[in-house]
PDB file of C-alpha atoms in Angstrom:
ATOM      1  CA  MET A   1      94.789 101.634  91.074  1.00 95.00           C
ATOM      2  CA  THR A   2      92.834 100.070  93.884  1.00 96.00           C
ATOM      3  CA  PHE A   3      90.850 102.076  96.622  1.00 97.00           C
ATOM      4  CA  SER A   4      93.263 100.420  98.854  1.00 97.00           C
ATOM      5  CA  GLU A   5      96.364 101.673  96.892  1.00 97.00           C
ATOM      6  CA  PHE A   6      94.884 105.233  96.870  1.00 98.00           C
ATOM      7  CA  ALA A   7      93.752 105.207 100.551  1.00 98.00           C
ATOM      8  CA  GLN A   8      97.334 104.006 101.837  1.00 97.00           C
ATOM      9  CA  ARG A   9      99.182 106.616  99.349  1.00 97.00           C
ATOM     10  CA  LEU A  10      96.511 109.595 100.973  1.00 98.00           C
ATOM     11  CA  TYR A  11      97.038 108.140 104.300  1.00 97.00           C
ATOM     12  CA  SER A  12     100.698 108.540 104.264  1.00 96.00           C
ATOM     13  CA  VAL A  13     100.192 112.319 103.539  1.00 97.00           C
ATOM     14  CA  ILE A  14      97.142 113.486 105.023  1.00 97.00           C
ATOM     15  CA  GLY A  15      96.084 110.646 107.545  1.00 94.00           C
ATOM     16  CA  SER A  16      96.792 112.635 110.716  1.00 86.00           C
ATOM     17  CA  GLY A  17      97.409 109.660 112.902  1.00 83.00           C
ATOM     18  CA  SER A  18      93.965 108.611 112.760  1.00 85.00           C
ATOM     19  CA  ASN A  19      93.263 105.015 112.468  1.00 95.00           C
ATOM     20  CA  THR A  20      93.144 103.297 108.698  1.00 96.00           C
ATOM     21  CA  SER A  21      89.542 102.312 109.415  1.00 96.00           C
ATOM     22  CA  ALA A  22      88.291 105.589 110.100  1.00 96.00           C
ATOM     23  CA  PHE A  23      90.096 107.238 107.351  1.00 97.00           C
ATOM     24  CA  ALA A  24      88.950 105.094 104.819  1.00 96.00           C
ATOM     25  CA  ARG A  25      85.458 105.836 106.016  1.00 95.00           C
ATOM     26  CA  THR A  26      86.187 109.362 105.577  1.00 95.00           C
ATOM     27  CA  LEU A  27      87.396 108.936 102.142  1.00 96.00           C
ATOM     28  CA  LEU A  28      84.237 107.513 101.056  1.00 95.00           C
ATOM     29  CA  ASP A  29      81.953 109.758 103.046  1.00 93.00           C
ATOM     30  CA  THR A  30      83.695 112.882 101.422  1.00 94.00           C
ATOM     31  CA  ILE A  31      82.899 111.329  97.945  1.00 95.00           C
ATOM     32  CA  VAL A  32      79.317 110.527  97.995  1.00 92.00           C
ATOM     33  CA  VAL A  33      76.645 112.733  98.505  1.00 88.00           C
ATOM     34  CA  TYR A  34      73.019 111.774  99.774  1.00 84.00           C
ATOM     35  CA  GLU A  35      70.220 114.356 100.425  1.00 79.00           C
ATOM     36  CA  ASP A  36      69.002 111.920 103.085  1.00 77.00           C
ATOM     37  CA  GLU A  37      72.088 110.583 105.094  1.00 73.00           C
ATOM     38  CA  ALA A  38      69.854 107.555 106.013  1.00 69.00           C
ATOM     39  CA  LEU A  39      70.015 106.185 102.729  1.00 79.00           C
ATOM     40  CA  ASN A  40      73.557 106.042 102.436  1.00 80.00           C
ATOM     41  CA  PRO A  41      74.890 102.575 102.298  1.00 89.00           C
ATOM     42  CA  ILE A  42      78.326 103.741 103.894  1.00 88.00           C
ATOM     43  CA  GLN A  43      76.550 104.296 107.169  1.00 88.00           C
ATOM     44  CA  GLU A  44      75.700 100.350 107.553  1.00 89.00           C
ATOM     45  CA  LEU A  45      79.289  99.517 107.061  1.00 93.00           C
ATOM     46  CA  ARG A  46      81.260  98.266 110.116  1.00 95.00           C
ATOM     47  CA  PRO A  47      84.688  99.364 111.177  1.00 95.00           C
ATOM     48  CA  SER A  48      86.155  96.107 110.287  1.00 96.00           C
ATOM     49  CA  THR A  49      84.922  96.477 106.692  1.00 95.00           C
ATOM     50  CA  PHE A  50      86.541  99.697 106.267  1.00 95.00           C
ATOM     51  CA  LYS A  51      89.617  98.175 107.497  1.00 96.00           C
ATOM     52  CA  ALA A  52      89.740  95.371 105.205  1.00 96.00           C
ATOM     53  CA  TYR A  53      89.154  98.064 102.292  1.00 96.00           C
ATOM     54  CA  TYR A  54      92.121 100.176 103.473  1.00 97.00           C
ATOM     55  CA  ASN A  55      94.351  96.732 103.920  1.00 96.00           C
ATOM     56  CA  GLY A  56      93.202  95.414 100.545  1.00 96.00           C
ATOM     57  CA  THR A  57      91.853  92.072 102.129  1.00 96.00           C
ATOM     58  CA  ASN A  58      88.475  93.088 100.595  1.00 94.00           C
ATOM     59  CA  ASN A  59      87.812  95.246  97.326  1.00 94.00           C
ATOM     60  CA  ILE A  60      85.258  97.639  97.250  1.00 95.00           C
ATOM     61  CA  THR A  61      83.135  96.059  94.527  1.00 95.00           C
ATOM     62  CA  LYS A  62      80.006  95.588  96.508  1.00 94.00           C
ATOM     63  CA  THR A  63      80.115  99.268  98.251  1.00 95.00           C
ATOM     64  CA  ALA A  64      80.886 100.811  94.671  1.00 95.00           C
ATOM     65  CA  LYS A  65      78.028  99.357  93.071  1.00 95.00           C
ATOM     66  CA  LYS A  66      75.940 100.904  95.739  1.00 94.00           C
ATOM     67  CA  ILE A  67      77.237 104.366  96.025  1.00 93.00           C
ATOM     68  CA  ASN A  68      78.496 104.914  92.164  1.00 92.00           C
ATOM     69  CA  ALA A  69      75.182 106.727  91.106  1.00 92.00           C
ATOM     70  CA  ASN A  70      76.100 109.327  94.077  1.00 92.00           C
ATOM     71  CA  VAL A  71      79.638 109.887  93.518  1.00 95.00           C
ATOM     72  CA  GLU A  72      80.159 113.585  93.925  1.00 95.00           C
ATOM     73  CA  THR A  73      83.874 114.818  92.869  1.00 96.00           C
ATOM     74  CA  SER A  74      83.045 118.480  94.010  1.00 96.00           C
ATOM     75  CA  ALA A  75      82.761 116.958  97.370  1.00 96.00           C
ATOM     76  CA  PHE A  76      86.137 115.487  97.465  1.00 97.00           C
ATOM     77  CA  GLU A  77      87.567 118.448  95.974  1.00 98.00           C
ATOM     78  CA  GLU A  78      86.539 120.475  98.960  1.00 97.00           C
ATOM     79  CA  TYR A  79      87.767 117.585 101.154  1.00 97.00           C
ATOM     80  CA  ILE A  80      91.472 118.124  99.597  1.00 98.00           C
ATOM     81  CA  ASP A  81      91.114 121.927  99.925  1.00 97.00           C
ATOM     82  CA  THR A  82      90.855 121.581 103.825  1.00 97.00           C
ATOM     83  CA  PHE A  83      94.467 120.618 103.628  1.00 97.00           C
ATOM     84  CA  PRO A  84      97.552 123.131 103.848  1.00 97.00           C
ATOM     85  CA  ASP A  85      99.680 123.957 100.911  1.00 97.00           C
ATOM     86  CA  ASN A  86     102.594 122.052 101.873  1.00 97.00           C
ATOM     87  CA  ALA A  87     100.270 118.645 102.476  1.00 98.00           C
ATOM     88  CA  VAL A  88      98.942 119.299  98.877  1.00 98.00           C
ATOM     89  CA  GLN A  89     102.411 119.545  97.441  1.00 98.00           C
ATOM     90  CA  ALA A  90     102.986 116.213  99.328  1.00 98.00           C
ATOM     91  CA  LEU A  91      99.996 114.704  97.493  1.00 98.00           C
ATOM     92  CA  CYS A  92     101.454 115.743  94.181  1.00 98.00           C
ATOM     93  CA  SER A  93     104.613 114.170  94.865  1.00 97.00           C
ATOM     94  CA  ALA A  94     102.896 110.811  96.255  1.00 97.00           C
ATOM     95  CA  PHE A  95     100.990 110.753  93.133  1.00 98.00           C
ATOM     96  CA  GLU A  96     102.696 111.954  90.420  1.00 97.00           C
ATOM     97  CA  GLU A  97     103.630 108.644  88.891  1.00 96.00           C
ATOM     98  CA  ASP A  98      99.928 107.993  88.286  1.00 96.00           C
ATOM     99  CA  ILE A  99      98.925 111.506  87.589  1.00 97.00           C
ATOM    100  CA  PRO A 100     101.815 113.186  85.601  1.00 95.00           C
ATOM    101  CA  ASP A 101     100.075 116.583  85.181  1.00 97.00           C
ATOM    102  CA  ILE A 102      99.141 116.974  88.758  1.00 98.00           C
ATOM    103  CA  THR A 103     100.014 120.495  90.501  1.00 98.00           C
ATOM    104  CA  PRO A 104      99.129 121.991  93.743  1.00 97.00           C
ATOM    105  CA  HIS A 105      96.597 124.237  91.652  1.00 97.00           C
ATOM    106  CA  ASN A 106      94.701 121.093  90.132  1.00 98.00           C
ATOM    107  CA  ALA A 107      95.446 118.203  92.567  1.00 98.00           C
ATOM    108  CA  ASN A 108      92.109 118.581  94.069  1.00 98.00           C
ATOM    109  CA  GLN A 109      90.467 117.950  90.785  1.00 98.00           C
ATOM    110  CA  LYS A 110      93.005 115.573  89.677  1.00 98.00           C
ATOM    111  CA  LEU A 111      92.663 113.048  92.831  1.00 98.00           C
ATOM    112  CA  ALA A 112      88.768 113.490  92.727  1.00 98.00           C
ATOM    113  CA  GLU A 113      88.659 112.378  89.236  1.00 98.00           C
ATOM    114  CA  LEU A 114      91.253 109.339  90.335  1.00 98.00           C
ATOM    115  CA  PHE A 115      88.966 108.532  93.378  1.00 98.00           C
ATOM    116  CA  ALA A 116      86.000 108.455  91.159  1.00 97.00           C
ATOM    117  CA  SER A 117      87.298 106.312  88.424  1.00 97.00           C
ATOM    118  CA  ILE A 118      88.117 103.797  91.078  1.00 97.00           C
ATOM    119  CA  ILE A 119      84.943 103.891  92.297  1.00 97.00           C
ATOM    120  CA  TYR A 120      83.377 103.301  88.804  1.00 97.00           C
ATOM    121  CA  GLU A 121      85.910 100.517  87.828  1.00 96.00           C
ATOM    122  CA  ALA A 122      85.117  98.722  90.840  1.00 96.00           C
ATOM    123  CA  ALA A 123      81.341  98.915  90.467  1.00 95.00           C
ATOM    124  CA  ALA A 124      81.848  97.488  86.814  1.00 93.00           C
ATOM    125  CA  ALA A 125      84.004  94.398  88.044  1.00 83.00           C
ATOM    126  CA  LYS A 126      82.423  91.331  87.701  1.00 75.00           C
ATOM    127  CA  PRO A 127      82.556  89.073  90.821  1.00 60.00           C
ATOM    128  CA  LYS A 128      85.558  86.746  90.866  1.00 57.00           C
ATOM    129  CA  THR A 129      85.143  83.086  91.390  1.00 47.00           C
ATOM    130  CA  VAL A 130      87.703  81.771  93.639  1.00 46.00           C
ATOM    131  CA  GLY A 131      89.493  78.533  93.119  1.00 46.00           C
ATOM    132  CA  LYS A 132      86.611  76.653  91.297  1.00 43.00           C
ATOM    133  CA  GLU A 133      86.969  76.032  87.580  1.00 45.00           C
ATOM    134  CA  LYS A 134      83.759  74.511  85.693  1.00 42.00           C
ATOM    135  CA  THR A 135      84.846  71.496  84.277  1.00 42.00           C
ATOM    136  CA  SER A 136      82.652  69.131  82.161  1.00 42.00           C
ATOM    137  CA  GLU A 137      82.843  65.509  82.701  1.00 44.00           C
ATOM    138  CA  VAL A 138      81.623  63.227  79.683  1.00 46.00           C
ATOM    139  CA  LYS A 139      80.671  59.567  80.776  1.00 46.00           C
ATOM    140  CA  THR A 140      81.366  57.074  78.026  1.00 47.00           C
ATOM    141  CA  THR A 141      79.669  53.536  78.015  1.00 49.00           C
ATOM    142  CA  SER A 142      81.105  50.553  76.261  1.00 47.00           C
TER     143      SER A 142
END
């Protein structure tokens, strides 16, 4: 699952009408913990970057590489705990295909683990080369 897919599925339940850029920022802000917020690379990102992450037009690979050491699943669990029971139940329904054992009692932990794995996988991803393949040309002389 990509960050975009994860964010969009969460937004459908707990977006509360916020704009998608702000929602994507909130998600990333709630899973990383920095003692000094000035060191948090998320603070440098522009709203258009968060919108692109949410829409899937940009992947989070570069940002994930900067934040993966500071991922704190308990912080995201606390964020999920702020929502009412009916919202958590709706999150369970939204994610049951990807997390078959999700329940209202463990949804915070399961979603935090999934989110952390998305960040870790993105951080480990190698950059993609778009549209150019290397070919070797051999010149022959006669």
